[in-house]
Coordinates of C-alpha atoms and ligand atoms in Angstrom, one line a residue:
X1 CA 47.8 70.8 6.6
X2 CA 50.8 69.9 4.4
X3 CA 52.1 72.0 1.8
X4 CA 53.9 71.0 -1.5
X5 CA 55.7 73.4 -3.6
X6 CA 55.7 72.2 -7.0
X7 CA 58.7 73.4 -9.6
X8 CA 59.7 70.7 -12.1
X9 CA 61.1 72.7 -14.6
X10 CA 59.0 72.3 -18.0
X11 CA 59.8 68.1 -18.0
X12 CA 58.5 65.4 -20.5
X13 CA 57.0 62.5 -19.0
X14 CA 57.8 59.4 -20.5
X15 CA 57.5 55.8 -19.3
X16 CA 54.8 53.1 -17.9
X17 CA 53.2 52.7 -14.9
X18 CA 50.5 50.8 -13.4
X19 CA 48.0 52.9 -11.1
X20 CA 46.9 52.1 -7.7
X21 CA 43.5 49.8 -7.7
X22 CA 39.9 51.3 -8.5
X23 CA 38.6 52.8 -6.2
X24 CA 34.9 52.0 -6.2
X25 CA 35.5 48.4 -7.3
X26 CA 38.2 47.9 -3.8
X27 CA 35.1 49.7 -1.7
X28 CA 32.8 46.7 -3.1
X29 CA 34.7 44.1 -3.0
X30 CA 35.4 44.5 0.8
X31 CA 31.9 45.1 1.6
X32 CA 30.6 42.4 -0.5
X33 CA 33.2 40.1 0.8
X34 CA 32.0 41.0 4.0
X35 CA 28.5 40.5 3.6
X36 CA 29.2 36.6 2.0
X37 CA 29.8 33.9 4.0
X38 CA 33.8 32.3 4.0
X39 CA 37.2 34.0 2.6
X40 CA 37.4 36.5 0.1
X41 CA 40.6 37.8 -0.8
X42 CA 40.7 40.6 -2.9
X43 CA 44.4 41.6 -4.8
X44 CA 45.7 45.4 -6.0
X45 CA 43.2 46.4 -3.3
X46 CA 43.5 50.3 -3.3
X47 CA 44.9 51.5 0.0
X48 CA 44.2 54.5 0.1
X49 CA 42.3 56.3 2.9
X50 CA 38.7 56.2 1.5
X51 CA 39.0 52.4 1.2
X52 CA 40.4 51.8 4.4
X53 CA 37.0 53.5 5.7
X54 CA 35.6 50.7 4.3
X55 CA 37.5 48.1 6.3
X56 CA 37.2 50.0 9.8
X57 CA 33.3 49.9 9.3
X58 CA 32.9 46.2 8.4
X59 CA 35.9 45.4 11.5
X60 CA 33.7 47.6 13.8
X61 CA 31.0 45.4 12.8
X62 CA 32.8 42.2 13.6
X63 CA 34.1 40.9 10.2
X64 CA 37.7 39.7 10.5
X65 CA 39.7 41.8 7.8
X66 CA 43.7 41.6 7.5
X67 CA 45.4 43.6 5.1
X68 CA 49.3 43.4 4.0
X69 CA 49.8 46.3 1.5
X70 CA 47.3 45.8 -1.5
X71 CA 46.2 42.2 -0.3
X72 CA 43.0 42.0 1.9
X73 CA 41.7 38.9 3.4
X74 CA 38.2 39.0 4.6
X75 CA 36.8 36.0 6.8
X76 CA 33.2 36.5 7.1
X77 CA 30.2 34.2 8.8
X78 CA 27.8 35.9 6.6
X79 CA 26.0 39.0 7.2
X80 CA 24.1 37.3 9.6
X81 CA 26.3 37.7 11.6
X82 CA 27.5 41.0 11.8
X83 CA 27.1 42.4 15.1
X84 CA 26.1 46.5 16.0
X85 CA 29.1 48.7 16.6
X86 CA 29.8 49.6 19.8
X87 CA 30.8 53.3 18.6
X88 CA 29.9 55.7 15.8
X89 CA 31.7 54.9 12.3
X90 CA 33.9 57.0 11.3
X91 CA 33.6 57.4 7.1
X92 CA 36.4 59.7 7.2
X93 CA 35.8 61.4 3.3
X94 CA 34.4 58.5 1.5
X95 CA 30.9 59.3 0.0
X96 CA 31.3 55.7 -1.4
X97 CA 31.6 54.5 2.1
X98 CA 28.5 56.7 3.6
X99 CA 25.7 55.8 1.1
X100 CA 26.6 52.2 0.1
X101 CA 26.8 51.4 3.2
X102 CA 23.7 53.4 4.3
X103 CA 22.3 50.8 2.0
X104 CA 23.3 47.7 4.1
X105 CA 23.0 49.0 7.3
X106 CA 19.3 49.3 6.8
X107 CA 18.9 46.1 6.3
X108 CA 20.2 45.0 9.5
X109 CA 18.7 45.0 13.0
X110 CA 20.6 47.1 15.2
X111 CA 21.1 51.2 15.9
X112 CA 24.1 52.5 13.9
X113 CA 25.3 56.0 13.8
X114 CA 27.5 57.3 11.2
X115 CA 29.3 60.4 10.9
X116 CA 32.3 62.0 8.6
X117 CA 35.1 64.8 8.0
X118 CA 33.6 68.4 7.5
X119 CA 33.9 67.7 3.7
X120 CA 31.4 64.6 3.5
X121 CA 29.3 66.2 6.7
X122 CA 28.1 68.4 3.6
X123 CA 27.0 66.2 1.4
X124 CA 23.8 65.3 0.3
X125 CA 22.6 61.9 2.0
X126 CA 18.7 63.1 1.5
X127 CA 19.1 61.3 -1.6
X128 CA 20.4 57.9 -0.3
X129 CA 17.9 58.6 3.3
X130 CA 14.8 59.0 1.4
X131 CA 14.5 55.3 -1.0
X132 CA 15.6 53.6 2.4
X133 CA 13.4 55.1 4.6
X134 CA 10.5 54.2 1.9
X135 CA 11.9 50.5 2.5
X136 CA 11.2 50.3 6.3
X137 CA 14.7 51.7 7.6
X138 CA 14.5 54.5 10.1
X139 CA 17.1 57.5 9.2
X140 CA 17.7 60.6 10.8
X141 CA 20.2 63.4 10.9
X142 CA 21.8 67.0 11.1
X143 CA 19.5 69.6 8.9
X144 CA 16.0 67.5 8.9
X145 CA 17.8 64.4 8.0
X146 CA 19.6 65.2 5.0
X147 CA 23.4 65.0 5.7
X148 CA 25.9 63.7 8.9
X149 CA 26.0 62.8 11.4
X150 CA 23.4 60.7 10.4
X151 CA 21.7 57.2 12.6
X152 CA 20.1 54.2 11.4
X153 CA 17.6 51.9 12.9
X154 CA 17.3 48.7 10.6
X155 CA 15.6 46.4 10.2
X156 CA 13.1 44.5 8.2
X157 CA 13.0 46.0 4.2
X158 CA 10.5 45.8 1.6
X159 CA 11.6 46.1 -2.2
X160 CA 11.0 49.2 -3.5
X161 CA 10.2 50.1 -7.6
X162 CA 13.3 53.1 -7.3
X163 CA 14.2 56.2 -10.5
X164 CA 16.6 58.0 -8.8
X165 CA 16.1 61.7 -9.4
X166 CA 19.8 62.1 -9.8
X167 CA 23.0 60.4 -12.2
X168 CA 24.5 58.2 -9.2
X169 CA 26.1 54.9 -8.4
X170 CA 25.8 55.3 -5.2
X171 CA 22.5 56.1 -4.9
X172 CA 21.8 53.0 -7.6
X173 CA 24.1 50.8 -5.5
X174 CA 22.8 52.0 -2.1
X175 CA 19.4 50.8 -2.8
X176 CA 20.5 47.4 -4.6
X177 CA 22.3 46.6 -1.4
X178 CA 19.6 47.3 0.6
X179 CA 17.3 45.6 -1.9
X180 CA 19.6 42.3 -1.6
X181 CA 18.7 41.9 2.1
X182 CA 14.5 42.8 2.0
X183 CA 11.6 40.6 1.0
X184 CA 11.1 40.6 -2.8
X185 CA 11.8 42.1 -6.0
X186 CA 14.2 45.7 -5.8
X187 CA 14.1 47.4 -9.2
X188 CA 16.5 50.8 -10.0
X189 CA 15.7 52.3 -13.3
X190 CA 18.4 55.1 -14.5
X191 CA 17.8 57.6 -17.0
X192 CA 21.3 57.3 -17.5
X193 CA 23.8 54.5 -16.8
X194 CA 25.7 54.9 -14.3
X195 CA 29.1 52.7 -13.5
X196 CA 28.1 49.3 -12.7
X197 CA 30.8 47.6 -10.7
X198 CA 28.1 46.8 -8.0
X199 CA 26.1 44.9 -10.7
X200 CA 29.0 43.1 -12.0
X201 CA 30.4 42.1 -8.3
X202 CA 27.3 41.1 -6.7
X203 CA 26.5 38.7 -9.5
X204 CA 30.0 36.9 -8.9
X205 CA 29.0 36.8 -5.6
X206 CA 25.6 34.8 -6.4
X207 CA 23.3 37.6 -6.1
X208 CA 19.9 37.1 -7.9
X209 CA 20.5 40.3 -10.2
X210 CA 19.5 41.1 -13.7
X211 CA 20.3 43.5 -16.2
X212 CA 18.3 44.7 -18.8
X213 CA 19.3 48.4 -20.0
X214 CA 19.1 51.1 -17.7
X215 CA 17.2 48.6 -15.3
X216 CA 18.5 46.5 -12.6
X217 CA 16.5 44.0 -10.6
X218 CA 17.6 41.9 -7.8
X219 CA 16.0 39.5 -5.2
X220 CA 16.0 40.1 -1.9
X221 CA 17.7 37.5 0.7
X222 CA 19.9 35.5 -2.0
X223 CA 23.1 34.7 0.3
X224 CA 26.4 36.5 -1.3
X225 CA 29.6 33.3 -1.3
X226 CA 32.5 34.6 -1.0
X227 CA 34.6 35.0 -4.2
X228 CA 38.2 36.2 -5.0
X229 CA 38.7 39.8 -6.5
X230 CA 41.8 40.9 -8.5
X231 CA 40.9 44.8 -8.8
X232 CA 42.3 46.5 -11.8
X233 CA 44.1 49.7 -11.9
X234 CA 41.7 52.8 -11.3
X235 CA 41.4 54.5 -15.0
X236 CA 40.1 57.8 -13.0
X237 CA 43.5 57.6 -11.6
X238 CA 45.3 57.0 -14.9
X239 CA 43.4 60.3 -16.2
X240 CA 45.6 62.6 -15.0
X241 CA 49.3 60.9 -16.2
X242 CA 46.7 60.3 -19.2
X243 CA 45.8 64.1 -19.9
X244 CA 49.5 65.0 -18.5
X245 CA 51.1 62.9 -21.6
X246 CA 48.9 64.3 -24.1
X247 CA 49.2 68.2 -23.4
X248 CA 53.4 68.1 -22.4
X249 CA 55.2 68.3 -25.3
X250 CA 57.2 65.3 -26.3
X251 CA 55.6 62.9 -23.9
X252 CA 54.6 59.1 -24.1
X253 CA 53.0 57.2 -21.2
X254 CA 51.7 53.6 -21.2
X255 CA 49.4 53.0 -18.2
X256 CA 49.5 48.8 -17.8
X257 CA 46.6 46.5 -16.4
X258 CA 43.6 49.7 -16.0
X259 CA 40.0 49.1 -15.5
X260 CA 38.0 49.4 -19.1
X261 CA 35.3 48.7 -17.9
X262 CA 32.6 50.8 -20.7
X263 CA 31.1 52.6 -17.8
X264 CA 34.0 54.2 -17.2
X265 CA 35.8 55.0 -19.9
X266 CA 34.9 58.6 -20.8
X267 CA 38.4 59.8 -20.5
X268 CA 39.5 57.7 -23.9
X269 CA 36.4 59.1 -25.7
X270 CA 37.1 62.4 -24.4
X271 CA 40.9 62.3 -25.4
X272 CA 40.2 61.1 -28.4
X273 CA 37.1 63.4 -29.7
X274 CA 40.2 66.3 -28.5
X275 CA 42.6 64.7 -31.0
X276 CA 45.0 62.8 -28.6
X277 CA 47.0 60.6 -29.5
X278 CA 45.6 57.5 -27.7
X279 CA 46.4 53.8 -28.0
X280 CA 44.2 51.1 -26.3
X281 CA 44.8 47.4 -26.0
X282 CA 42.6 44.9 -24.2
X283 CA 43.9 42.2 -22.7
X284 CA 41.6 40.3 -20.0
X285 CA 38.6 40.4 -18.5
X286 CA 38.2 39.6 -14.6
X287 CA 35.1 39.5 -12.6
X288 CA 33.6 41.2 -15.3
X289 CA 35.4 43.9 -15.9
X290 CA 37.8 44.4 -18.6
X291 CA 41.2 45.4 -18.5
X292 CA 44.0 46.9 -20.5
X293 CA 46.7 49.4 -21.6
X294 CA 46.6 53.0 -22.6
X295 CA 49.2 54.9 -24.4
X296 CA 49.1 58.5 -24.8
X297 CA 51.8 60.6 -26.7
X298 CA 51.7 64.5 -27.0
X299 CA 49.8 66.2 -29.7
X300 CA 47.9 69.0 -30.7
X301 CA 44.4 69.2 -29.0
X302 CA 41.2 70.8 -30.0
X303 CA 38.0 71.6 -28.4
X304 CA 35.1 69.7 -27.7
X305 CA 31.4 69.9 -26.7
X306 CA 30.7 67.3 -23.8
X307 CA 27.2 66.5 -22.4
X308 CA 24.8 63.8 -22.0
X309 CA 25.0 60.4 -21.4
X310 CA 29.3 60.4 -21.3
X311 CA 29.0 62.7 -18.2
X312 CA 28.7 60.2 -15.9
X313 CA 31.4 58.0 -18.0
X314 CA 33.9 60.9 -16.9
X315 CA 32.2 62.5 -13.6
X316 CA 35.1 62.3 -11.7
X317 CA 38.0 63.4 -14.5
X318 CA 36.6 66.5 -15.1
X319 CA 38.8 68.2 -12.8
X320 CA 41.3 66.8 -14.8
X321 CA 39.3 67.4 -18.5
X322 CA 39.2 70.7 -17.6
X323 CA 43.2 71.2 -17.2
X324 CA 43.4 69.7 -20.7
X325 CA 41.1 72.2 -22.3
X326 CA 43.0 74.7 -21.5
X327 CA 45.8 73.3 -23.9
X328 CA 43.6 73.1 -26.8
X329 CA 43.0 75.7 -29.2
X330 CA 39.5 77.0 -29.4
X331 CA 36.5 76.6 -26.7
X332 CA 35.4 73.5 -24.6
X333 CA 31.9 73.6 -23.5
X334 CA 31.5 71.1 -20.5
X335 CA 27.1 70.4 -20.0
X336 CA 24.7 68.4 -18.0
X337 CA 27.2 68.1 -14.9
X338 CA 25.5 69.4 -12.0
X339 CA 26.5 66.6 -9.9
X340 CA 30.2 68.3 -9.9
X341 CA 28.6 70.4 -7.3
X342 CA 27.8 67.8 -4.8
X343 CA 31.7 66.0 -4.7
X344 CA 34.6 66.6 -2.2
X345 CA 33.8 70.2 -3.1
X346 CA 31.7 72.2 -5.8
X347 CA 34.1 71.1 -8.7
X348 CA 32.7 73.6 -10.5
X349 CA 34.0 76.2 -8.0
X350 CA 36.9 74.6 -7.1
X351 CA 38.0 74.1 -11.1
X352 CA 37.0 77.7 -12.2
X353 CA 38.8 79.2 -9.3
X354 CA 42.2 77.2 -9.5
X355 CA 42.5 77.3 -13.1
X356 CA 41.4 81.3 -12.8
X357 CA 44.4 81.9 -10.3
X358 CA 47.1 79.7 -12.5
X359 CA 46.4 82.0 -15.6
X360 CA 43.3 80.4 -17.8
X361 CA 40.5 81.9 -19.2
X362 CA 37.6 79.7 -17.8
X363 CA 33.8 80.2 -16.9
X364 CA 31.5 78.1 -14.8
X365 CA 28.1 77.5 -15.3
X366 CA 25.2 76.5 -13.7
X367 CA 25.8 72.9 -14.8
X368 CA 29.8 72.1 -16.1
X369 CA 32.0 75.2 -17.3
X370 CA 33.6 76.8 -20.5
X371 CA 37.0 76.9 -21.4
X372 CA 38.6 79.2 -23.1
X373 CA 42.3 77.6 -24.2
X374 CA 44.8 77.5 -25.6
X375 CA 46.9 79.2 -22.7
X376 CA 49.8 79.7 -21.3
X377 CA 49.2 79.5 -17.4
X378 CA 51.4 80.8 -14.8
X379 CA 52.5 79.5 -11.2
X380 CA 50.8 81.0 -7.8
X381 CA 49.0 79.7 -4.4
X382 CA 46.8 77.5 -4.6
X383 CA 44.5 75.0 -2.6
X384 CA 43.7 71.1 -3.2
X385 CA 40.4 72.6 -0.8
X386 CA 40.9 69.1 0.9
X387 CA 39.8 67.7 -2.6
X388 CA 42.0 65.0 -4.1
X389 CA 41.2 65.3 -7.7
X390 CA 41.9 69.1 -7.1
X391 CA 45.0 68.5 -5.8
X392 CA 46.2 66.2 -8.6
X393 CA 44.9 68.4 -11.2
X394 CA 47.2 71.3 -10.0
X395 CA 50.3 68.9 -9.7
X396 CA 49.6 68.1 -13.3
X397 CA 49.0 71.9 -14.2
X398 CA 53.0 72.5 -12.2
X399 CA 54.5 70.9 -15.0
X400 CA 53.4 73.1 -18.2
X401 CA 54.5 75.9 -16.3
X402 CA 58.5 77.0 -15.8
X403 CA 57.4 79.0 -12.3
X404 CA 56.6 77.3 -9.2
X405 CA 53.1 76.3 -7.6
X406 CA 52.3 76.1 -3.8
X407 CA 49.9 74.1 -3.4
X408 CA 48.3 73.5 0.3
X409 CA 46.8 70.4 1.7
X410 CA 48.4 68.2 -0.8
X411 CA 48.0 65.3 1.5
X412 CA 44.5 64.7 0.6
X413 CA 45.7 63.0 -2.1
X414 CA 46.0 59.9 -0.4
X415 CA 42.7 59.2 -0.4
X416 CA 42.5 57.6 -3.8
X417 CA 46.5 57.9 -5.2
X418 CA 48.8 57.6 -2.2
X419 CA 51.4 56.9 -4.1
X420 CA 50.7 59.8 -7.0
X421 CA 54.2 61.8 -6.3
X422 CA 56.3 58.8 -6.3
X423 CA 54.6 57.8 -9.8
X424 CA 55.0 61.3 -11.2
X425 CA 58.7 61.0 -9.8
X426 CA 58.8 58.2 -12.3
X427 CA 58.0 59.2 -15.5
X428 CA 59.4 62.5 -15.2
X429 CA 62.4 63.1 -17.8
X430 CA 64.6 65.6 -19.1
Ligands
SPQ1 O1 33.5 58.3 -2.7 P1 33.4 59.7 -3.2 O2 34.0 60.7 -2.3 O3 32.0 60.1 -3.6 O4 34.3 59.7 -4.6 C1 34.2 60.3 -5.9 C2 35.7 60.6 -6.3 O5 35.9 61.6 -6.9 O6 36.5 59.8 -6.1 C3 33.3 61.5 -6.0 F1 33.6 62.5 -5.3 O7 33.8 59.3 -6.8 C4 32.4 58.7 -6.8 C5 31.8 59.1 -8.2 O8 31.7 60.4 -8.4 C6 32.6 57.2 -6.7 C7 31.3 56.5 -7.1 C8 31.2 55.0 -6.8 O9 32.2 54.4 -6.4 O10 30.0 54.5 -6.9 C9 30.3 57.1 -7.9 C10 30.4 58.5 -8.3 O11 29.5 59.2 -7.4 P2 28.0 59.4 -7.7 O12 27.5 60.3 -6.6 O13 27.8 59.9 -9.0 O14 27.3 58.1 -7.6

């Protein structure tokens, strides 16, 4: 367990950066790169450890992946011929990893067995299990099948007609994938969109897929070609320098070359509706997705009501949304987020009780939290809990605050931002 203690001394940040590469879009371009047939390099691949799951998996598996630093070359014969693993795969804490690829594995014809870190080995994979198993695949795990360790028998799919109960990608994406390689026609209709980076990357890959709404469709055993990916930078990761810039006094941050992609991009809405002071160019699109630069320069914040269709635009910042509501004056209602409780940890728990101990006035509810701002908060000991965004949030908390902050198992961090310390390092100024 590696433990930080965090004393800046009241800084301003000030500078530009670019963030590491999105996560979810590095997790599909590897295994969609994988799945095709010749090379796929992807560019500003994210390396950190969630992603290099991702890579173990598909090398366990028999795909030939090299990776120098953020470039990844992937020389694949197809995914007919991937071969079975000889030994369990390891999905480390990547719930991208576990139920994307719960979605391919069913598709293919050999035994897998798949297990995880005590963190993911609590997560739901009922919800991923349950569409496949209607499909054909045979599934079966710790607690009646529901969560890992977790082994597959795969095999021969039929399409499915698929409303997830629940606001998720993965879900959405798990059963896509597993749609692409049975016989037919695989609908997912979302109540509510969802991010939709596997819609965008399979159809540069040649997938038969089609949008319409909340509705995806795709046709089953189109064969993916490989295709080149540049990822852009990870605006979940931006959100915290983001949020940072606007409650320090006398900051201003440019984030260069993030992912804008409308799916994901909550955390402008969000700082704006607050009264930030937020700046966003465009400047390309690539494979789909747009990309561009975000400024943010301190202001005064006020409160907002959040629910409904932007929660899953934001699902992951909230951590992050929550530190920033404690800068503003008056009361920030956060609704309709009950998936927080099924993430690295029960973000609602984890939020309410880290903010508690550094000083704010904050209340969680069944579904998101209230916060009471605007306050002062103090240092103390506290606990990423082994979850990333947790740990970020209370590095970004440190610096409000003149006292120090322990913070243990910092290193958790590295599963989406490796290089997050080095970056604050950077725009730190006195
Ligand atoms: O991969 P993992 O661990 O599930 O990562 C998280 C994160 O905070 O980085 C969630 F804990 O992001 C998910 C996100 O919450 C990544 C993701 C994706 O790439 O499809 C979708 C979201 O999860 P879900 O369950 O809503 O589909």
């Amino acid at each position: 367990m590696s433990h930080q203690i965090l004393s800046f001394g009241q800084p301003q940040l000030k500078g530009t950066i670019s963030v590491p590469g999105d996560k979810s879009i590095s997790h599909r371009a590897v295994m969609f790169g994988s799945l095709a047939k010749g090379k796929t390099t992807i560019t500003n691949f994210l390396a950190g450890e969630d992603c290099l799951s991702t890579i173990a998996a598909f090398q366990a598996m028999g795909v030939a992946i090299e990776r120098e630093e953020d470039r990844v070359v992937i020389e694949s014969n197809g995914v007919e011929e991937l071969v079975e693993p000889i030994e369990p795969i390891n999905l480390g804490n990547s719930g991208t990893t576990a139920r994307l690829l719960l979605g391919i594995l069913a598709g293919l014809p050999y035994h897998f067995t798949l297990y995880g870190d005590g963190s993911l080995s609590k997560r739901p994979m009922d919800r991923i299990a349950n569409p496949l198993r209607e499909m054909g695949a045979v599934i079966d795990g710790r607690d009646n099948g529901r969560l890992l360790p977790m082994s597959v028998r795969g095999g021969k799919l039929k399409s499915i007609d698929f409303k997830p109960p629940v606001k998720s990608a993965q879900i959405k994406s798990g059963v896509l994938l597993a749609g692409l390689l049975a016989e037919g026609e695989t609908t997912v209709q979302e109540k509510t969109k969802t991010r939709d980076h596997t819609e965008n990357m399979l159809k540069a890959f040649g997938a038969d897929i089609k949008v319409d709404g909340t509705t995806v469709r795709i046709k089953g055993k189109t064969p993916l070609h490989s295709c080149d990916i540049e990822v852009p930078g990870d605006i979940s990761s931006a959100a915290f320098f983001l949020v940072a810039a606007a409650i320090i006094p006398g900051s201003e941050v440019m984030i260069e070359n993030v992912g804008l992609n409308p799916t994901r991009t909550g955390i402008i809405d969000v700082l704006q509706m607050m009264g930030a002071a937020i700046e966003v160019t465009e400047t390309k699109v690539i494979g789909g997705e747009l990309i561009g630069n975000i400024r943010v320069t301190a202001s005064e914040l006020r409160p907002a009501t959040i629910e409904g269709e932007i929660i899953p635009r934001i699902i992951d910042e909230i951590p992050i949304i929550a530190l920033l509501a404690t800068q503003a004056e008056g009361e920030t209602v956060i609704k309709d987020a009950e998936e927080l409780r099924f993430k690295e940890t029960d973000r609602i728990e984890s939020v309410v009780t880290t903010l508690t101990k550094l000083g704010a006035r904050i209340t969680g509810t069944e579904d998101g939290m209230i916060v009471h701002g605007k306050t002062a908060l103090h240092g103390g000991v506290t606990d990423s809990f082994g979850d990333h965004r947790i740990g970020m949030m209370i590095a970004i908390a440190s610096l409000l605050i003149d006292e120090k902050i322990e913070l243990h198992d910092a290193a958790c961090i590295a599963v989406s931002y490796p290089n997050f310390f080095e970056h604050l390092h950077t725009l730190i100024t006195r």
